[in-house]
Short mmCIF file of C-alpha atoms and ligand atoms in Angstrom, two decimals:
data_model
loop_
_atom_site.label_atom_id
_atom_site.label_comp_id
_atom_site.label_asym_id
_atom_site.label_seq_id
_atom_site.Cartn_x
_atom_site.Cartn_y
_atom_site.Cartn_z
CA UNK G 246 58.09 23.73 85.33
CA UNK G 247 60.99 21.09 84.47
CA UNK G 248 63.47 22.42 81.58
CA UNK G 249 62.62 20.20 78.65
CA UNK G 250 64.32 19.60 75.62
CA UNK G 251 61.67 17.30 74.17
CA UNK G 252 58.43 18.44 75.53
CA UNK G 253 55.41 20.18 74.00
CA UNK G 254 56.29 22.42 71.13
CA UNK G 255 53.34 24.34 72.37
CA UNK G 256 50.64 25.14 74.50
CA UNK G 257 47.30 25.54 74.21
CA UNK G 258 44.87 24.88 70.64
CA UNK G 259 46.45 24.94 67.51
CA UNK G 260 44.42 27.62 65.46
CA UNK G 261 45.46 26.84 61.67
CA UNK G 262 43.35 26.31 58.96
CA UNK G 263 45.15 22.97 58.80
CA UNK G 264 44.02 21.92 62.39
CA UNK G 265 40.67 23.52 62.04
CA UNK G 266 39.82 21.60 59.10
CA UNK G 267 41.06 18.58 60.66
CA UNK G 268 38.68 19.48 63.64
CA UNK G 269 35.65 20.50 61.69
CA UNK G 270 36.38 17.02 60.16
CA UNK G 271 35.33 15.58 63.04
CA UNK G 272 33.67 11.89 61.63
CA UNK G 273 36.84 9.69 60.08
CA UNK G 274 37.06 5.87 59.19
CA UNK G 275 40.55 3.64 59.54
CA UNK G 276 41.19 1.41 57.26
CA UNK G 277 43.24 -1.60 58.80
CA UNK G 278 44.56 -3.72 55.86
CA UNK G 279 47.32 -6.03 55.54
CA UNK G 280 48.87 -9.05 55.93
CA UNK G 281 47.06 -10.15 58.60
CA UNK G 282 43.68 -9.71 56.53
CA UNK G 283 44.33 -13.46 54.23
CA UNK G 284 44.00 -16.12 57.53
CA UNK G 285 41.91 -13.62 59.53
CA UNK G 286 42.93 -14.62 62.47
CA UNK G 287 42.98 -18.55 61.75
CA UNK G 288 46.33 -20.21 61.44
CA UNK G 289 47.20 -24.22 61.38
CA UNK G 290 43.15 -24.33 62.01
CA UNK G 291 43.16 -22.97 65.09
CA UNK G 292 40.73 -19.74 65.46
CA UNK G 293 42.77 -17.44 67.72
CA UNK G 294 40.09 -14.86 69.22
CA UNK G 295 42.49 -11.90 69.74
CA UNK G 296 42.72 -9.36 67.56
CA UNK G 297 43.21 -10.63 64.10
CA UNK G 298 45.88 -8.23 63.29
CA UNK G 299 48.11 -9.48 65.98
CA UNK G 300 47.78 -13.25 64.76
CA UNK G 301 51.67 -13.55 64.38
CA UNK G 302 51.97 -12.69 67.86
CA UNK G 303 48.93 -14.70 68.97
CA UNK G 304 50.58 -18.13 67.11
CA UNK G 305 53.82 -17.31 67.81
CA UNK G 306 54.96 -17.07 63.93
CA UNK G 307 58.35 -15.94 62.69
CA UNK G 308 58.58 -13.18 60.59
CA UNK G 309 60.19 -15.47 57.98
CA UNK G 310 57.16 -17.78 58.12
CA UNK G 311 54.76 -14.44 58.34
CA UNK G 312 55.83 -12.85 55.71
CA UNK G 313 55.45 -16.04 52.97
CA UNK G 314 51.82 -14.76 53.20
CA UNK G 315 52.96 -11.93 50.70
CA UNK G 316 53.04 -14.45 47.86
CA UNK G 317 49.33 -14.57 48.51
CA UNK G 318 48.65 -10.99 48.34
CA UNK G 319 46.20 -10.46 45.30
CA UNK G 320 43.30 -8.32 46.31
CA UNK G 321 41.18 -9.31 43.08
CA UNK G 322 38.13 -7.25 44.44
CA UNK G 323 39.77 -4.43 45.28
CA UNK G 324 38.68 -1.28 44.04
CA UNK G 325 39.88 2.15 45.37
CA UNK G 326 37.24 3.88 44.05
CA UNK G 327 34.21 1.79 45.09
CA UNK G 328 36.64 2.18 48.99
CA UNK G 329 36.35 5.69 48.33
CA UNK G 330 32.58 5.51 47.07
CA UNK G 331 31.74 3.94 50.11
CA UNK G 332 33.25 6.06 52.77
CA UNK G 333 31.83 9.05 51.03
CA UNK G 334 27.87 7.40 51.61
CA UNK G 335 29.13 6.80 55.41
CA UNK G 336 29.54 10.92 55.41
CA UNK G 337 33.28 10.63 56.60
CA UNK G 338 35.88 14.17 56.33
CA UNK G 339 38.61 11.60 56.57
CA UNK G 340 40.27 8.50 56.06
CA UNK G 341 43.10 6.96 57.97
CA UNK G 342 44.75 4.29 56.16
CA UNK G 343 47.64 1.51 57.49
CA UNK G 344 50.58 2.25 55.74
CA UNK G 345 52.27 -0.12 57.64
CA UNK G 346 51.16 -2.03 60.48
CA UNK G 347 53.42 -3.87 63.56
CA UNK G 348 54.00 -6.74 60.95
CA UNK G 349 56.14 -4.70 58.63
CA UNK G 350 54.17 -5.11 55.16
CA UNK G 351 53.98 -1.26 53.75
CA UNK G 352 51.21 -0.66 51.84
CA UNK G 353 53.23 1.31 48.70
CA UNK G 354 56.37 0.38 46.98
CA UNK G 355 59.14 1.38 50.00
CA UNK G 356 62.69 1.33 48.30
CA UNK G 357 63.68 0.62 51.87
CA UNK G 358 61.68 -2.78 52.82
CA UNK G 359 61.65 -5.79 51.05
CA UNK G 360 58.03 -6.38 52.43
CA UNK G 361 55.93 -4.16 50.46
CA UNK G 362 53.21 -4.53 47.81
CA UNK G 363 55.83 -4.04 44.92
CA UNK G 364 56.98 -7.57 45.81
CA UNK G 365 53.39 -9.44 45.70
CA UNK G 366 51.51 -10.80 42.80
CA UNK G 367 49.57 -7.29 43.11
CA UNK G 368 52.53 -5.45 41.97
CA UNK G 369 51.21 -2.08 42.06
CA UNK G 370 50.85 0.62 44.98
CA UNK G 371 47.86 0.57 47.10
CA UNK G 372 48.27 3.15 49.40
CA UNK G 373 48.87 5.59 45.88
CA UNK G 374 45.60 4.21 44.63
CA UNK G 375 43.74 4.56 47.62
CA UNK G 376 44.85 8.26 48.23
CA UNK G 377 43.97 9.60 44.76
CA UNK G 378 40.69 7.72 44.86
CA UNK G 379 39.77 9.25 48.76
CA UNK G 380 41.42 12.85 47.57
CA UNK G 381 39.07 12.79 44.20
CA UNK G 382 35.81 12.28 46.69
CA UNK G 383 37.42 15.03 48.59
CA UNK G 384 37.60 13.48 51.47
CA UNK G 385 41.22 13.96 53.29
CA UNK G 386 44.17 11.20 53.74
CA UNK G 387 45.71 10.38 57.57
CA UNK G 388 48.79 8.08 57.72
CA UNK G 389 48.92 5.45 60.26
CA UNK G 390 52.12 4.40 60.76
CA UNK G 391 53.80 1.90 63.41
CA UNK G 392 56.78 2.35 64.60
CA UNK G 393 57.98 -0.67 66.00
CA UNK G 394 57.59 -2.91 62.82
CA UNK G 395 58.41 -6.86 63.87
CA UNK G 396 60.11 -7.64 60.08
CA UNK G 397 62.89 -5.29 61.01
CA UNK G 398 65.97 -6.90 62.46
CA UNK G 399 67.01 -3.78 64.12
CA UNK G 400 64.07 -3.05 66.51
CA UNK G 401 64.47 -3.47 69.82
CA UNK G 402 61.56 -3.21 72.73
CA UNK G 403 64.27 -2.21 75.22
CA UNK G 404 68.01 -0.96 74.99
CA UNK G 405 70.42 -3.05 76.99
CA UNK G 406 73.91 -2.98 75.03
CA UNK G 407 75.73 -1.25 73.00
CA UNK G 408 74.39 -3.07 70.13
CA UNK G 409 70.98 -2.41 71.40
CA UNK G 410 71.93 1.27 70.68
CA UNK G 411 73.62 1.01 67.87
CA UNK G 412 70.65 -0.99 65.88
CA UNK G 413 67.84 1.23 67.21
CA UNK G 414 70.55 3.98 65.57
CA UNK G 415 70.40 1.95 61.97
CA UNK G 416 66.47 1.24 63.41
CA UNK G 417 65.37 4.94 63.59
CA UNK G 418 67.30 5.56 60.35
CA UNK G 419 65.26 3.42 58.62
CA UNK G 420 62.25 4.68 60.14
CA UNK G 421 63.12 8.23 59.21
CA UNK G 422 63.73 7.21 55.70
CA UNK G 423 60.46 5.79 55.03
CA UNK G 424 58.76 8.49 56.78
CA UNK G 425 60.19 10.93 54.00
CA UNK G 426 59.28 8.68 51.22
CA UNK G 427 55.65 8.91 52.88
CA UNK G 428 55.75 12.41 52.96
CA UNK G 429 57.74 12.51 49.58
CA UNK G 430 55.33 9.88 47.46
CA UNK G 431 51.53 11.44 48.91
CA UNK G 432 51.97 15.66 49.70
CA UNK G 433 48.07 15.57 49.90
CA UNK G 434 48.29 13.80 53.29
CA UNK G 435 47.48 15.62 55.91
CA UNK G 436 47.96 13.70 58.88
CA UNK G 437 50.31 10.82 60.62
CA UNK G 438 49.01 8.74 63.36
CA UNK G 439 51.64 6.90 65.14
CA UNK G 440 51.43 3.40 66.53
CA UNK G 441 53.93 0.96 67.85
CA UNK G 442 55.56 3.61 70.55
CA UNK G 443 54.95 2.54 74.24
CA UNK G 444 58.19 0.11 74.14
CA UNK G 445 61.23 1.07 76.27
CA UNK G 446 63.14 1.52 73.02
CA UNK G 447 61.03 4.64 72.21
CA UNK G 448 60.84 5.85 75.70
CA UNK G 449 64.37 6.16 75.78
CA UNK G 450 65.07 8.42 72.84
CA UNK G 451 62.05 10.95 73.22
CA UNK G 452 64.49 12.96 71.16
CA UNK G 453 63.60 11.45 67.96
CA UNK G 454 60.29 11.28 68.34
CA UNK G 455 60.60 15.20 68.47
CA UNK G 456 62.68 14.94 65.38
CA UNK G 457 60.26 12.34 63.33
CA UNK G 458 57.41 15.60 64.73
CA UNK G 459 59.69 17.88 63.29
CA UNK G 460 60.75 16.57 60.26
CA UNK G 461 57.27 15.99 59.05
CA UNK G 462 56.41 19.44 59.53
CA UNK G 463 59.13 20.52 57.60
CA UNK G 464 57.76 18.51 55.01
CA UNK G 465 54.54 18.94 54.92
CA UNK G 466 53.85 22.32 56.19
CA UNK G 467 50.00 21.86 58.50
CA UNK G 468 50.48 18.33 58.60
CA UNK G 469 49.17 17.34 61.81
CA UNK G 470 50.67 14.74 64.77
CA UNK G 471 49.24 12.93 67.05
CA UNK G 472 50.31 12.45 71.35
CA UNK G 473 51.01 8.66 70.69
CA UNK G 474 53.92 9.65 68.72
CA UNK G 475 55.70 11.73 71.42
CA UNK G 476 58.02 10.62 74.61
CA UNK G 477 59.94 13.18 76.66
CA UNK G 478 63.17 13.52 78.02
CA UNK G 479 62.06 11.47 80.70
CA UNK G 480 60.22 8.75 78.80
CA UNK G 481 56.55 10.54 79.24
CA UNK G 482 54.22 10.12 76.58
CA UNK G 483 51.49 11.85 75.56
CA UNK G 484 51.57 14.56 77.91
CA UNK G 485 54.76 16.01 78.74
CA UNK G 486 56.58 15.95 82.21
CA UNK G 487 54.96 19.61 83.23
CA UNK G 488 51.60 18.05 81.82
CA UNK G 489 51.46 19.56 78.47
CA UNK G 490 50.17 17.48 75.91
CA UNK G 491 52.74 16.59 72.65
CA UNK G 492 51.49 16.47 69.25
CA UNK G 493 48.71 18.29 67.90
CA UNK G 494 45.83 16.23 69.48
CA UNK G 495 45.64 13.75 71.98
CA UNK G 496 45.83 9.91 70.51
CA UNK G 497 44.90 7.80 74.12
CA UNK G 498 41.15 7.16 73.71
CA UNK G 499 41.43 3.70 71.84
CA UNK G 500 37.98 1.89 72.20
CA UNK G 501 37.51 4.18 75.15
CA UNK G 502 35.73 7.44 75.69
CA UNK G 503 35.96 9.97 78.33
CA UNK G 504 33.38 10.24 80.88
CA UNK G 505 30.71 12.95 79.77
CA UNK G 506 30.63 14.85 83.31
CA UNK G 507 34.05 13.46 85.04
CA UNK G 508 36.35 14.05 82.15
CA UNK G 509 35.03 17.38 81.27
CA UNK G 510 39.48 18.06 81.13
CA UNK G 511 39.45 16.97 77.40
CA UNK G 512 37.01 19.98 76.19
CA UNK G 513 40.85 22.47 77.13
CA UNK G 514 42.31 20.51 74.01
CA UNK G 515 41.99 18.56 70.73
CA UNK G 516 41.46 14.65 70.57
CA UNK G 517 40.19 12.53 68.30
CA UNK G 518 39.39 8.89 69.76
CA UNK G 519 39.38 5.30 67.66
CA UNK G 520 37.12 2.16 67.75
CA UNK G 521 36.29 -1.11 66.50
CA UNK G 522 33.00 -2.29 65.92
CA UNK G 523 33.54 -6.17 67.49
CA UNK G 524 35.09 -5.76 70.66
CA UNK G 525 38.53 -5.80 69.67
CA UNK G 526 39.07 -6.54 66.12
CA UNK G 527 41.34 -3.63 64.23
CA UNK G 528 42.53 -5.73 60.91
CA UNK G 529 39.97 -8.64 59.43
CA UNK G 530 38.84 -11.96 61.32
CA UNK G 531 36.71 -14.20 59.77
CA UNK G 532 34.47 -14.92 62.73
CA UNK G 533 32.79 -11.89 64.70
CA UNK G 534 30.56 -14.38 66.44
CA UNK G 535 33.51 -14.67 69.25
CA UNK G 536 32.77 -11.09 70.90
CA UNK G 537 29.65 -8.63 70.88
CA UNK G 538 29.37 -6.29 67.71
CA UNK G 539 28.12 -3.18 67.97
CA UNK G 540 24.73 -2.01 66.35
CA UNK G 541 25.11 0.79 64.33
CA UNK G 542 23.26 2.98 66.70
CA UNK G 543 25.83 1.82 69.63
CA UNK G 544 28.49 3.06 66.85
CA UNK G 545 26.65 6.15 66.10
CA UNK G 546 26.21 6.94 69.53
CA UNK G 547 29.90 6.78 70.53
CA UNK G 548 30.31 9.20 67.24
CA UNK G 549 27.87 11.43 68.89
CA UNK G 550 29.57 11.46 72.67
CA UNK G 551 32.78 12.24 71.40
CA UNK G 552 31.37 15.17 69.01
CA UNK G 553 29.92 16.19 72.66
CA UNK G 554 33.14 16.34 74.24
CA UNK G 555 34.83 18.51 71.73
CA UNK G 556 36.49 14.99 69.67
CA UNK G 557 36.95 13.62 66.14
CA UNK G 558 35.96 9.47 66.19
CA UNK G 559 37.12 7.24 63.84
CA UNK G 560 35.28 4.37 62.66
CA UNK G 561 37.25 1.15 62.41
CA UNK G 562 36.94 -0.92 59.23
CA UNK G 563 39.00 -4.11 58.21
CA UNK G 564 38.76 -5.61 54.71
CA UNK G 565 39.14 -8.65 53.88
CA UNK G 566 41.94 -10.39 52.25
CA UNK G 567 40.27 -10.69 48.77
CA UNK G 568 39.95 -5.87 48.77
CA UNK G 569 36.07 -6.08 49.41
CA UNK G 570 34.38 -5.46 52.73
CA UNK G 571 32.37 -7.97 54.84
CA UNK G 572 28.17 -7.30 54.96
CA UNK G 573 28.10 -5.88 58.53
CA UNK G 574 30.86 -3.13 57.36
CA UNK G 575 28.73 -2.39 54.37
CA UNK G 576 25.62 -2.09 56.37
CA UNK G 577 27.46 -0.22 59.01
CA UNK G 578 28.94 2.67 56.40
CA UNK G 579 25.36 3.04 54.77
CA UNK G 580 23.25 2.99 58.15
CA UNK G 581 25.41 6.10 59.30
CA UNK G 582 25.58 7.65 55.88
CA UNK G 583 21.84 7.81 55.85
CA UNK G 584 21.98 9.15 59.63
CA UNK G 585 24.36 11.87 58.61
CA UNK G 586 22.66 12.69 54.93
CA UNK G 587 19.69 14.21 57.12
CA UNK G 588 21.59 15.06 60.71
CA UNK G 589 25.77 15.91 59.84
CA UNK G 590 24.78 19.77 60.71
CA UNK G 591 25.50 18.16 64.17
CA UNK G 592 28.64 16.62 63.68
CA UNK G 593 30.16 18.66 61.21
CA UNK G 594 32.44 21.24 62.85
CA UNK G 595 30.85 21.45 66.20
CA UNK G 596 32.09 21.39 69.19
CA UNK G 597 31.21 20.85 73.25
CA UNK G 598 28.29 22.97 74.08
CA UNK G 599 28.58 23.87 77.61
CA UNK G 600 25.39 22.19 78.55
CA UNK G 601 25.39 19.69 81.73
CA UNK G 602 25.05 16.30 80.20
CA UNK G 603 21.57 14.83 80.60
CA UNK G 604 20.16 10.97 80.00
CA UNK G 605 18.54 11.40 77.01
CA UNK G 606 21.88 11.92 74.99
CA UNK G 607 24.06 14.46 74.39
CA UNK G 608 24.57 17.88 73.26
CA UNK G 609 26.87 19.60 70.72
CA UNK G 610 26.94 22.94 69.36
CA UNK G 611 28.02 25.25 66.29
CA UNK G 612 28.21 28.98 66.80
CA UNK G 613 24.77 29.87 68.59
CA UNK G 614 23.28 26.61 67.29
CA UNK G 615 23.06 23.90 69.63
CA UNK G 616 22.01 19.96 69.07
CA UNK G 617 20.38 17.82 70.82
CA UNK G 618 20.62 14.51 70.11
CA UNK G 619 18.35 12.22 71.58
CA UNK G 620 19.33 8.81 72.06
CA UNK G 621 16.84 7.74 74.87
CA UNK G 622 13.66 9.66 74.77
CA UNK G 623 11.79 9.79 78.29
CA UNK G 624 8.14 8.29 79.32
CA UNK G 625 7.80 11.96 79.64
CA UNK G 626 7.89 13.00 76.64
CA UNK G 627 9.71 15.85 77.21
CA UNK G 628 13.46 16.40 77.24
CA UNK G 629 14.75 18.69 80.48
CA UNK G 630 17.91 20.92 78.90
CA UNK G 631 19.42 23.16 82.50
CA UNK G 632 20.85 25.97 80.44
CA UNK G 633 24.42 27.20 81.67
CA UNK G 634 24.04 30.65 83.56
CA UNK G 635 22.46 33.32 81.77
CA UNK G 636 21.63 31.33 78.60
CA UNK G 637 17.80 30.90 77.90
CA UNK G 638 16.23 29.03 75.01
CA UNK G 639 14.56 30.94 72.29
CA UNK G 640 12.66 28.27 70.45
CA UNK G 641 13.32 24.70 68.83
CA UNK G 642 12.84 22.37 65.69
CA UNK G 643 13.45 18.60 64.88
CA UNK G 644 16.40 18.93 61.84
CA UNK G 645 14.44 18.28 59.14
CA UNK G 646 11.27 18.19 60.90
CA UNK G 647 8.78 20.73 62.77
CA UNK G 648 8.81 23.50 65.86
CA UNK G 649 8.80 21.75 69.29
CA UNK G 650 7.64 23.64 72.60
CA UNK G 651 9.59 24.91 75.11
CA UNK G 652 8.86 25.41 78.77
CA UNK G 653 10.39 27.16 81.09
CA UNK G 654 10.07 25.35 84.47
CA UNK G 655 12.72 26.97 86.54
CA UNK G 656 15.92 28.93 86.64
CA UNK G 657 17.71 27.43 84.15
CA UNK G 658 15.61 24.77 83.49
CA UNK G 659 13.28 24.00 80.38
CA UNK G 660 11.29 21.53 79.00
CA UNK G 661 11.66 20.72 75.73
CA UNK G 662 8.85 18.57 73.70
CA UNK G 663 9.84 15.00 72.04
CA UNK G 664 8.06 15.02 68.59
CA UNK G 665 4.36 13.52 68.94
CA UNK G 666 5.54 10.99 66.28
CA UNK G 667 8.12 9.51 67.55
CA UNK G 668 10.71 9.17 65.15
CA UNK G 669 12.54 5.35 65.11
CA UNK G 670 16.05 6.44 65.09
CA UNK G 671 18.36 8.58 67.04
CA UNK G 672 16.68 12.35 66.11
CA UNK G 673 18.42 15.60 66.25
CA UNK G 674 16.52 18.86 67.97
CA UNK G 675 18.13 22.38 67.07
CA UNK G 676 17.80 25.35 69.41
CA UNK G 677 18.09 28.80 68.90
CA UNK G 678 19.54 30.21 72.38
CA UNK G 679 20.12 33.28 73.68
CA UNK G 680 22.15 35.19 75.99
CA UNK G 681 19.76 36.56 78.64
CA UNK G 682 18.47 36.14 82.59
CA UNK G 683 14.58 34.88 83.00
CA UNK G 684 11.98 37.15 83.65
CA UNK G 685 10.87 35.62 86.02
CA UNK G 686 11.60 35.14 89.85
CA UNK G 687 12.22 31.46 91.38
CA UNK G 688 12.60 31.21 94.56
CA UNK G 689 15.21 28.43 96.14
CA UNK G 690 14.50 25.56 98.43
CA UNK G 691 15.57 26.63 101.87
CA UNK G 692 17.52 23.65 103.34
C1 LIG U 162 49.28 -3.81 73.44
O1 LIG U 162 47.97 -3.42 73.13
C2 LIG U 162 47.77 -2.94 71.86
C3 LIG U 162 46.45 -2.68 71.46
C4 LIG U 162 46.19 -2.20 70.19
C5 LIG U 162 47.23 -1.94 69.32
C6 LIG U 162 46.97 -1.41 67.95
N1 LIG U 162 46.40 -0.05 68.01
C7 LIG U 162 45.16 -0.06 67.25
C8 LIG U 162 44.86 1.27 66.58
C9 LIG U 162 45.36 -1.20 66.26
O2 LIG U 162 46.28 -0.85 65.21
C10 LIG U 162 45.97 -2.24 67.20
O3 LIG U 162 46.58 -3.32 66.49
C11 LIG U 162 48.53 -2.19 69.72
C12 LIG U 162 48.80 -2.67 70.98
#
């Protein structure tokens, strides 16, 4: 192994309460507001189709010319506890919330930016509001936070001169400063997801993103960190130069999931994985018509897989400019809601069964409970489950619904009955397992 200074703290699981809670979790929802939300991805009347909540970028806008937007800011619908309301129908743990996005408008009243919600016609603090309102439905706070923040006139994407090095100095000050007041203003949050840290500028100093790691914990004892934060001594991120991962849980699966019998690697640690419902739309955009939108069965589904590979998902929502949510989002948090009112027991701390994946969908499991969720029942009508080594299926029952049979049909290998009424959503089958060989003989193909 290469001596690090700034590598993984540790190895292997953390086993906390903290991180177990944040693991049983396992169902979250981001909340990408700011800015960005009020021309929605329209500026001079030009519809840019990127993602809305890099418009500045997209139209090439000063920050100067960017930021006049905050005299616009007056969320006259908004209303933390109808947000909170809302993502406690959906049947989401967890909520992670934009504190501050790449633009550099913070979310609460930072005594160290001049870009916050203290200076809009809104006056008050948001991301206060918003946290007492998610915390009374008992559903936990995350932080997003980005670190490279384009209002700043000390951040630099590389470091070239001394006076590179000398404002990412003032730059990470800064940073460090409103980190504190996060951790300071809102104790009851239990997470910070960072953003904004792939540039050369962060790659370079993997020292302080061991510090910002630090510091946090110091502050907020069980407060958890995720990979995207971290860079090495050598500039690696994520995982560390001997491969250990940084950060409590890995951060990379953006609108990407692993593969459910190739990536079989991310079942060894914790992950939680992020996506948008268009195909990449984080913050608001007034016309969804420009990419495919997922169904909310595609978005439960993706839920599902990464419950299946031992991972939290989180559900992207942006609201609008005006604090209320557009139809589809509405529709989206009720659909899986509903789902999760009658099927959570297979979301809700579980983890990766064991089981090799099969087409029909995918498995997860809790203690000696595992789920089968079916996705794509078979013109068979039966669902084939090959049981890992010395595992055989006791019985099994639709959640909320009735017995189906099992068959055993060779080593290992069972069929298990789709209900005769087929239900007309994704349906949930529980089985009672247990640890012991067949008694019967089966005798291999000779080849
Ligand atoms: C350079 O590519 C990206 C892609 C997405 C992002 C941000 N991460 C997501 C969680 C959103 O916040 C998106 O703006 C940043 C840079």
């Amino acid at each position: 192994e290469i001596p690090l200074q700034y590598g993984a703290d540790r190895l292997g699981k953390r086993q906390d309460a903290a991180m177990q809670k944040f693991r049983d979790n396992r169902l979250g929802a981001f909340i990408h507001w700011g800015l960005y939300a009020i021309p929605g991805g329209e500026w001079n009347g030009k519809v840019y189709k990127g993602a809305a909540e890099w418009l500045k970028s997209w139209a090439k806008i000063s920050s100067d010319e960017w930021m006049k937007l905050m005299d616009q800011w007056n969320p006259e619908k908004f209303n933390a506890k109808a947000w909170a309301k809302m993502a406690k129908q959906m049947g989401v743990k967890y909520v992670k919330i934009t504190t501050k996005h790449h633009e550099g408008f913070c979310l609460w009243p930072s005594k160290y930016s001049k870009y916050t919600v203290a200076q809009t016609p809104y006056k008050k603090d948001i991301l206060g509001e918003l946290v007492k309102a998610y915390n009374d439905e008992g559903i936990d706070v995350h932080f997003y936070f980005s670190v490279m923040d384009w209002s700043h006139p000390d951040w630099r994407y590389d470091i070239k001169s001394k006076e590179d090095e000398e404002a990412m100095a003032r730059f990470f000050e800064f940073t460090d400063n409103q980190l504190r007041e996060l951790a300071e203003r809102y104790p009851t949050v239990k997470d910070f997801w960072f953003d904004g840290t792939w540039d050369a500028s962060i790659k370079k100093n993997g020292w302080w993103t061991a510090h910002a790691e630090k510091m946090l914990k110091e502050l907020l004892p069980g407060v958890t960190i995720n990979s995207r934060l971290r860079a090495d001594d050598y500039g690696k991120r994520h995982f560390d130069s001997n491969g250990h991962m940084m950060g409590d849980y890995e951060s990379g699966y953006e609108r990407r999931l692993p593969d459910p019998v190739k990536d079989l690697k991310v079942t060894r640690w914790d992950w939680e994985a992020c996506m948008t419902v268009p195909e990449n739309q984080w913050g608001y955009h007034k016309d969804w018509s420009l990419s495919y939108v997922k169904t909310p069965v595609e978005v439960l589904e993706r839920v599902v897989h990464a419950v299946s590979m031992g991972g939290n998902m989180v559900v992207n929502f942006g609201p609008q400019g005006d604090g209320d949510f557009r139809p589809e989002e509405k529709e989206l948090a009720a659909y899986i809601g509903s789902w999760m009112k009658k099927n959570g027991e297979c979301i809700y701390g579980c983890d990766y069964a064991g089981f090799e994946k099969q087409p029909w969908g995918y498995y997860t499991r809790k203690g000696d409970d595992v789920y089968m969720v079916v996705f794509n029942p078979p013109y068979s009508r039966h669902l084939v489950v090959k049981t890992p080594g010395g595992t055989s299926i006791k019985a099994a029952q639709v959640v909320g619904g009735k017995e189906v049979k099992v068959e055993e049909t060779a080593r290992n290998e069972f069929n298990v009955d789709v209900p005769s009424a087929l239900p007309d959503e994704p349906f949930v089958i529980k089985l009672k397992i247990e640890k012991k060989q067949s008694g019967k003989t089966y005798r291999d193909a000779l080849t």
